[in-house]
Amino acid sequence: IQGIQGCLAVMPDKPQVLVFDTAFHQSMAPEAYVYALPYELYEKYGVRRYGAHGTSHRFVAGEMCKILGKTKGTKIVTCHIGNGSSISAVKDGKVMDTSMGFTPLAGVEMGTRCGDIDPALVPYMMEKLNLDGAGVNNLMNKKSGFLGVSGFSSDSRDLESAIANGPSDPHFERANLAVNILKFQLKKYIGAYSAIMNGLDAVVFTAGIGENNPHLREIVCEDMEYFGIKINKELNAKTLRQSNIVKLSTDDSKVAVYLIPTNEELVIARDTAAIVSAAK
């Protein structure tokens, strides 16, 4: 709001466009976004799954559709993995489901966020730790995830360094656990999303960790031959810190696996140009 007000004060005659990060997820069906809570919470307060990172998921899914040569009939799982992470099932170019929910706390383990947990843990932690609602919210958002499990860092690069050092590193065991938790969850999402889409054409990795952590990509994709997923381990190992789209799957992989660098700014710029042009 302050940004909007500031622009109005400095450039009152210039149009402003808002691009919402939840917009791409509005194609979800009610069974995907309505929580099994009293329905009036949805009606009165808008309590539902909204998702996040929609601009990123939209961009990489669109690029993957170009590679596949079509939009209709495509079944893609997009994995936006960074300090905040979300996974989406994109069928025919539209989102069927996404891992984040009413807030960005839901879904997979993140840098400092816990992701999905048993909701009954909230009152349990309030009692055991003598915390109020705000305190538990802070614990789940700021003190959990990689940081909470590893006990020393929210940065995946630090965790990967400890893992590479081996058991002699004092942080090895819990760093390895933190990474394996995310690996386990990503595998489950890929499997679940394949089920609701009735198939899978491609898995896309993007965002800071997805683009720059070969180890995580490898362990997520290994032992997935049942789904037809095979990656080129040598190519994957050296694919990081670059701006090109890279096919990571082998030629005989039934499911394509790609690294697609996200470009949310480009999506926002295109939407802004289209809206401003249409308004003239």
GROMACS .gro file of C-alpha atoms in nm:
model
  280
    1ILE     CA    1   0.000   0.000   0.000
    2GLN     CA    2   0.285   0.240   0.083
    3GLY     CA    3   0.438   0.172  -0.258
    4ILE     CA    4   0.111   0.253  -0.432
    5GLN     CA    5   0.067   0.570  -0.228
    6GLY     CA    6   0.426   0.674  -0.295
    7CYS     CA    7   0.388   0.630  -0.670
    8LEU     CA    8   0.063   0.825  -0.666
    9ALA     CA    9   0.235   1.109  -0.485
   10VAL     CA   10   0.530   1.124  -0.725
   11MET     CA   11   0.359   1.019  -1.050
   12PRO     CA   12  -0.014   1.085  -1.009
   13ASP     CA   13  -0.081   1.072  -1.384
   14LYS     CA   14   0.085   0.733  -1.442
   15PRO     CA   15  -0.116   0.408  -1.441
   16GLN     CA   16  -0.037   0.144  -1.181
   17VAL     CA   17  -0.080  -0.229  -1.229
   18LEU     CA   18  -0.094  -0.491  -0.954
   19VAL     CA   19   0.012  -0.845  -1.047
   20PHE     CA   20  -0.093  -1.090  -0.777
   21ASP     CA   21   0.125  -1.390  -0.697
   22THR     CA   22  -0.189  -1.595  -0.630
   23ALA     CA   23  -0.353  -1.526  -0.967
   24PHE     CA   24  -0.221  -1.830  -1.156
   25HIS     CA   25  -0.370  -2.061  -0.893
   26GLN     CA   26  -0.727  -1.938  -0.939
   27SER     CA   27  -0.798  -2.223  -1.180
   28MET     CA   28  -0.806  -2.473  -0.891
   29ALA     CA   29  -1.135  -2.656  -0.836
   30PRO     CA   30  -1.318  -2.620  -0.501
   31GLU     CA   31  -1.206  -2.965  -0.389
   32ALA     CA   32  -0.849  -2.839  -0.414
   33TYR     CA   33  -0.888  -2.504  -0.239
   34VAL     CA   34  -1.166  -2.551   0.020
   35TYR     CA   35  -1.047  -2.675   0.360
   36ALA     CA   36  -1.250  -2.935   0.549
   37LEU     CA   37  -1.341  -2.679   0.815
   38PRO     CA   38  -1.684  -2.531   0.888
   39TYR     CA   39  -1.788  -2.387   0.551
   40GLU     CA   40  -1.878  -2.049   0.698
   41LEU     CA   41  -1.507  -1.982   0.753
   42TYR     CA   42  -1.469  -1.986   0.376
   43GLU     CA   43  -1.785  -1.783   0.316
   44LYS     CA   44  -1.728  -1.518   0.582
   45TYR     CA   45  -1.352  -1.490   0.605
   46GLY     CA   46  -1.215  -1.629   0.280
   47VAL     CA   47  -1.035  -1.916   0.452
   48ARG     CA   48  -0.915  -2.130   0.160
   49ARG     CA   49  -0.603  -2.236  -0.028
   50TYR     CA   50  -0.459  -1.946  -0.228
   51GLY     CA   51  -0.106  -2.061  -0.302
   52ALA     CA   52   0.193  -1.843  -0.384
   53HIS     CA   53   0.479  -1.811  -0.634
   54GLY     CA   54   0.211  -1.815  -0.903
   55THR     CA   55   0.406  -1.579  -1.127
   56SER     CA   56   0.704  -1.815  -1.121
   57HIS     CA   57   0.497  -2.130  -1.174
   58ARG     CA   58   0.319  -1.961  -1.463
   59PHE     CA   59   0.645  -1.867  -1.633
   60VAL     CA   60   0.822  -2.203  -1.605
   61ALA     CA   61   0.508  -2.401  -1.691
   62GLY     CA   62   0.466  -2.185  -2.000
   63GLU     CA   63   0.826  -2.243  -2.103
   64MET     CA   64   0.783  -2.618  -2.049
   65CYS     CA   65   0.473  -2.618  -2.268
   66LYS     CA   66   0.678  -2.453  -2.543
   67ILE     CA   67   0.937  -2.730  -2.514
   68LEU     CA   68   0.664  -2.995  -2.529
   69GLY     CA   69   0.516  -2.818  -2.830
   70LYS     CA   70   0.167  -2.787  -2.686
   71THR     CA   71  -0.037  -2.671  -2.389
   72LYS     CA   72  -0.349  -2.885  -2.411
   73GLY     CA   73  -0.282  -3.236  -2.290
   74THR     CA   74   0.030  -3.148  -2.090
   75LYS     CA   75   0.084  -3.266  -1.733
   76ILE     CA   76   0.362  -3.082  -1.552
   77VAL     CA   77   0.487  -3.062  -1.193
   78THR     CA   78   0.665  -2.734  -1.129
   79CYS     CA   79   0.899  -2.718  -0.829
   80HIS     CA   80   0.981  -2.364  -0.714
   81ILE     CA   81   1.243  -2.437  -0.449
   82GLY     CA   82   1.411  -2.150  -0.268
   83ASN     CA   83   1.413  -2.011   0.084
   84GLY     CA   84   1.039  -2.032   0.030
   85SER     CA   85   0.921  -2.330  -0.173
   86SER     CA   86   0.604  -2.445  -0.345
   87ILE     CA   87   0.505  -2.721  -0.584
   88SER     CA   88   0.225  -2.703  -0.842
   89ALA     CA   89   0.037  -2.949  -1.060
   90VAL     CA   90  -0.021  -2.783  -1.397
   91LYS     CA   91  -0.248  -2.963  -1.643
   92ASP     CA   92  -0.335  -2.814  -1.982
   93GLY     CA   93  -0.152  -2.499  -1.873
   94LYS     CA   94  -0.376  -2.450  -1.567
   95VAL     CA   95  -0.308  -2.519  -1.200
   96MET     CA   96  -0.494  -2.814  -1.051
   97ASP     CA   97  -0.328  -2.791  -0.709
   98THR     CA   98  -0.043  -2.618  -0.530
   99SER     CA   99   0.136  -2.690  -0.204
  100MET     CA  100   0.112  -2.354  -0.029
  101GLY     CA  101  -0.223  -2.276   0.126
  102PHE     CA  102  -0.402  -1.991   0.303
  103THR     CA  103  -0.052  -1.862   0.381
  104PRO     CA  104   0.297  -1.941   0.248
  105LEU     CA  105   0.361  -2.152   0.559
  106ALA     CA  106   0.196  -2.462   0.412
  107GLY     CA  107   0.351  -2.728   0.192
  108VAL     CA  108   0.710  -2.851   0.199
  109GLU     CA  109   0.991  -2.772   0.442
  110MET     CA  110   1.157  -2.436   0.369
  111GLY     CA  111   1.445  -2.225   0.495
  112THR     CA  112   1.276  -2.123   0.820
  113ARG     CA  113   0.917  -2.244   0.767
  114CYS     CA  114   0.795  -2.583   0.881
  115GLY     CA  115   0.556  -2.659   0.596
  116ASP     CA  116   0.271  -2.901   0.661
  117ILE     CA  117   0.240  -3.031   1.017
  118ASP     CA  118  -0.036  -3.178   1.232
  119PRO     CA  119  -0.253  -2.874   1.321
  120ALA     CA  120  -0.299  -3.011   1.674
  121LEU     CA  121   0.067  -2.932   1.735
  122VAL     CA  122  -0.024  -2.562   1.758
  123PRO     CA  123  -0.212  -2.581   2.092
  124TYR     CA  124   0.034  -2.847   2.209
  125MET     CA  125   0.330  -2.612   2.153
  126MET     CA  126   0.142  -2.324   2.311
  127GLU     CA  127   0.102  -2.530   2.627
  128LYS     CA  128   0.446  -2.694   2.638
  129LEU     CA  129   0.647  -2.384   2.539
  130ASN     CA  130   0.423  -2.131   2.714
  131LEU     CA  131   0.368  -1.940   2.391
  132ASP     CA  132   0.073  -1.741   2.265
  133GLY     CA  133  -0.057  -1.760   1.908
  134ALA     CA  134   0.189  -1.502   1.782
  135GLY     CA  135   0.475  -1.690   1.945
  136VAL     CA  136   0.385  -2.019   1.781
  137ASN     CA  137   0.335  -1.843   1.449
  138ASN     CA  138   0.685  -1.695   1.480
  139LEU     CA  139   0.830  -2.036   1.570
  140MET     CA  140   0.673  -2.203   1.266
  141ASN     CA  141   0.765  -1.922   1.026
  142LYS     CA  142   1.105  -1.805   1.152
  143LYS     CA  143   1.262  -2.086   1.357
  144SER     CA  144   1.167  -2.405   1.174
  145GLY     CA  145   1.248  -2.565   0.838
  146PHE     CA  146   1.616  -2.605   0.754
  147LEU     CA  147   1.709  -2.383   1.049
  148GLY     CA  148   1.499  -2.571   1.300
  149VAL     CA  149   1.601  -2.920   1.194
  150SER     CA  150   1.971  -2.853   1.131
  151GLY     CA  151   2.009  -2.628   1.433
  152PHE     CA  152   2.257  -2.397   1.262
  153SER     CA  153   2.145  -2.252   0.927
  154SER     CA  154   1.849  -2.178   0.702
  155ASP     CA  155   2.074  -2.164   0.394
  156SER     CA  156   2.081  -2.480   0.184
  157ARG     CA  157   2.439  -2.400   0.080
  158ASP     CA  158   2.552  -2.432   0.441
  159LEU     CA  159   2.367  -2.762   0.474
  160GLU     CA  160   2.519  -2.897   0.152
  161SER     CA  161   2.865  -2.794   0.273
  162ALA     CA  162   2.817  -2.983   0.599
  163ILE     CA  163   2.694  -3.289   0.408
  164ALA     CA  164   2.991  -3.274   0.170
  165ASN     CA  165   3.229  -3.262   0.469
  166GLY     CA  166   3.096  -3.596   0.585
  167PRO     CA  167   3.036  -3.738   0.933
  168SER     CA  168   3.335  -3.550   1.075
  169ASP     CA  169   3.137  -3.227   1.043
  170PRO     CA  170   2.943  -3.163   1.367
  171HIS     CA  171   2.641  -3.053   1.163
  172PHE     CA  172   2.647  -3.346   0.919
  173GLU     CA  173   2.375  -3.564   1.069
  174ARG     CA  174   2.109  -3.297   1.114
  175ALA     CA  175   2.197  -3.115   0.792
  176ASN     CA  176   2.150  -3.444   0.610
  177LEU     CA  177   1.819  -3.499   0.789
  178ALA     CA  178   1.694  -3.152   0.694
  179VAL     CA  179   1.773  -3.210   0.326
  180ASN     CA  180   1.627  -3.561   0.331
  181ILE     CA  181   1.301  -3.431   0.477
  182LEU     CA  182   1.262  -3.197   0.181
  183LYS     CA  183   1.361  -3.474  -0.061
  184PHE     CA  184   1.100  -3.707   0.087
  185GLN     CA  185   0.829  -3.442   0.066
  186LEU     CA  186   0.911  -3.347  -0.293
  187LYS     CA  187   0.890  -3.710  -0.400
  188LYS     CA  188   0.547  -3.737  -0.237
  189TYR     CA  189   0.420  -3.424  -0.412
  190ILE     CA  190   0.544  -3.543  -0.751
  191GLY     CA  191   0.368  -3.876  -0.696
  192ALA     CA  192   0.046  -3.722  -0.567
  193TYR     CA  193   0.029  -3.465  -0.843
  194SER     CA  194   0.090  -3.734  -1.104
  195ALA     CA  195  -0.213  -3.913  -0.961
  196ILE     CA  196  -0.452  -3.616  -0.980
  197MET     CA  197  -0.337  -3.532  -1.334
  198ASN     CA  198  -0.357  -3.898  -1.442
  199GLY     CA  199  -0.001  -3.891  -1.570
  200LEU     CA  200   0.315  -3.687  -1.591
  201ASP     CA  201   0.501  -3.536  -1.886
  202ALA     CA  202   0.758  -3.321  -1.712
  203VAL     CA  203   0.909  -3.212  -1.381
  204VAL     CA  204   1.056  -2.862  -1.369
  205PHE     CA  205   1.302  -2.732  -1.110
  206THR     CA  206   1.334  -2.357  -1.062
  207ALA     CA  207   1.422  -2.079  -0.812
  208GLY     CA  208   1.738  -2.042  -0.602
  209ILE     CA  209   1.770  -2.397  -0.470
  210GLY     CA  210   1.596  -2.567  -0.759
  211GLU     CA  211   1.833  -2.404  -1.006
  212ASN     CA  212   2.154  -2.430  -0.804
  213ASN     CA  213   2.144  -2.745  -0.592
  214PRO     CA  214   2.236  -3.048  -0.806
  215HIS     CA  215   2.248  -3.278  -0.503
  216LEU     CA  216   1.886  -3.211  -0.410
  217ARG     CA  217   1.768  -3.254  -0.769
  218GLU     CA  218   1.949  -3.587  -0.794
  219ILE     CA  219   1.814  -3.737  -0.473
  220VAL     CA  220   1.461  -3.621  -0.554
  221CYS     CA  221   1.474  -3.790  -0.895
  222GLU     CA  222   1.655  -4.109  -0.795
  223ASP     CA  223   1.450  -4.425  -0.740
  224MET     CA  224   1.170  -4.275  -0.948
  225GLU     CA  225   1.204  -4.516  -1.240
  226TYR     CA  226   0.851  -4.638  -1.165
  227PHE     CA  227   0.733  -4.297  -1.284
  228GLY     CA  228   0.971  -4.309  -1.578
  229ILE     CA  229   1.201  -4.044  -1.431
  230LYS     CA  230   1.571  -4.076  -1.511
  231ILE     CA  231   1.822  -3.792  -1.495
  232ASN     CA  232   2.166  -3.750  -1.644
  233LYS     CA  233   2.366  -3.742  -1.321
  234GLU     CA  234   2.684  -3.607  -1.479
  235LEU     CA  235   2.505  -3.321  -1.653
  236ASN     CA  236   2.295  -3.249  -1.345
  237ALA     CA  237   2.604  -3.231  -1.121
  238LYS     CA  238   2.757  -2.948  -1.322
  239THR     CA  239   2.435  -2.756  -1.390
  240LEU     CA  240   2.416  -2.454  -1.162
  241ARG     CA  241   2.466  -2.078  -1.168
  242GLN     CA  242   2.357  -2.040  -1.528
  243SER     CA  243   2.069  -1.871  -1.709
  244ASN     CA  244   1.987  -2.128  -1.975
  245ILE     CA  245   1.714  -2.389  -1.986
  246VAL     CA  246   1.873  -2.732  -1.938
  247LYS     CA  247   1.725  -3.076  -2.003
  248LEU     CA  248   1.838  -3.292  -1.711
  249SER     CA  249   1.661  -3.616  -1.801
  250THR     CA  250   1.818  -3.892  -2.007
  251ASP     CA  251   1.702  -3.961  -2.362
  252ASP     CA  252   1.523  -4.279  -2.251
  253SER     CA  253   1.342  -4.109  -1.961
  254LYS     CA  254   0.965  -4.127  -2.011
  255VAL     CA  255   0.925  -3.808  -1.808
  256ALA     CA  256   1.118  -3.497  -1.906
  257VAL     CA  257   1.311  -3.327  -1.625
  258TYR     CA  258   1.419  -2.968  -1.684
  259LEU     CA  259   1.590  -2.684  -1.506
  260ILE     CA  260   1.415  -2.365  -1.616
  261PRO     CA  261   1.540  -2.039  -1.461
  262THR     CA  262   1.238  -1.842  -1.348
  263ASN     CA  263   1.168  -1.489  -1.469
  264GLU     CA  264   0.889  -1.337  -1.263
  265GLU     CA  265   0.989  -0.984  -1.364
  266LEU     CA  266   0.926  -1.066  -1.731
  267VAL     CA  267   0.578  -1.200  -1.655
  268ILE     CA  268   0.494  -0.888  -1.455
  269ALA     CA  269   0.627  -0.663  -1.732
  270ARG     CA  270   0.425  -0.845  -1.998
  271ASP     CA  271   0.106  -0.833  -1.792
  272THR     CA  272   0.158  -0.465  -1.721
  273ALA     CA  273   0.217  -0.383  -2.087
  274ALA     CA  274  -0.094  -0.576  -2.192
  275ILE     CA  275  -0.318  -0.414  -1.931
  276VAL     CA  276  -0.192  -0.062  -1.993
  277SER     CA  277  -0.225  -0.104  -2.370
  278ALA     CA  278  -0.580  -0.238  -2.337
  279ALA     CA  279  -0.677   0.057  -2.117
  280LYS     CA  280  -0.577   0.317  -2.376
   0.00000   0.00000   0.00000
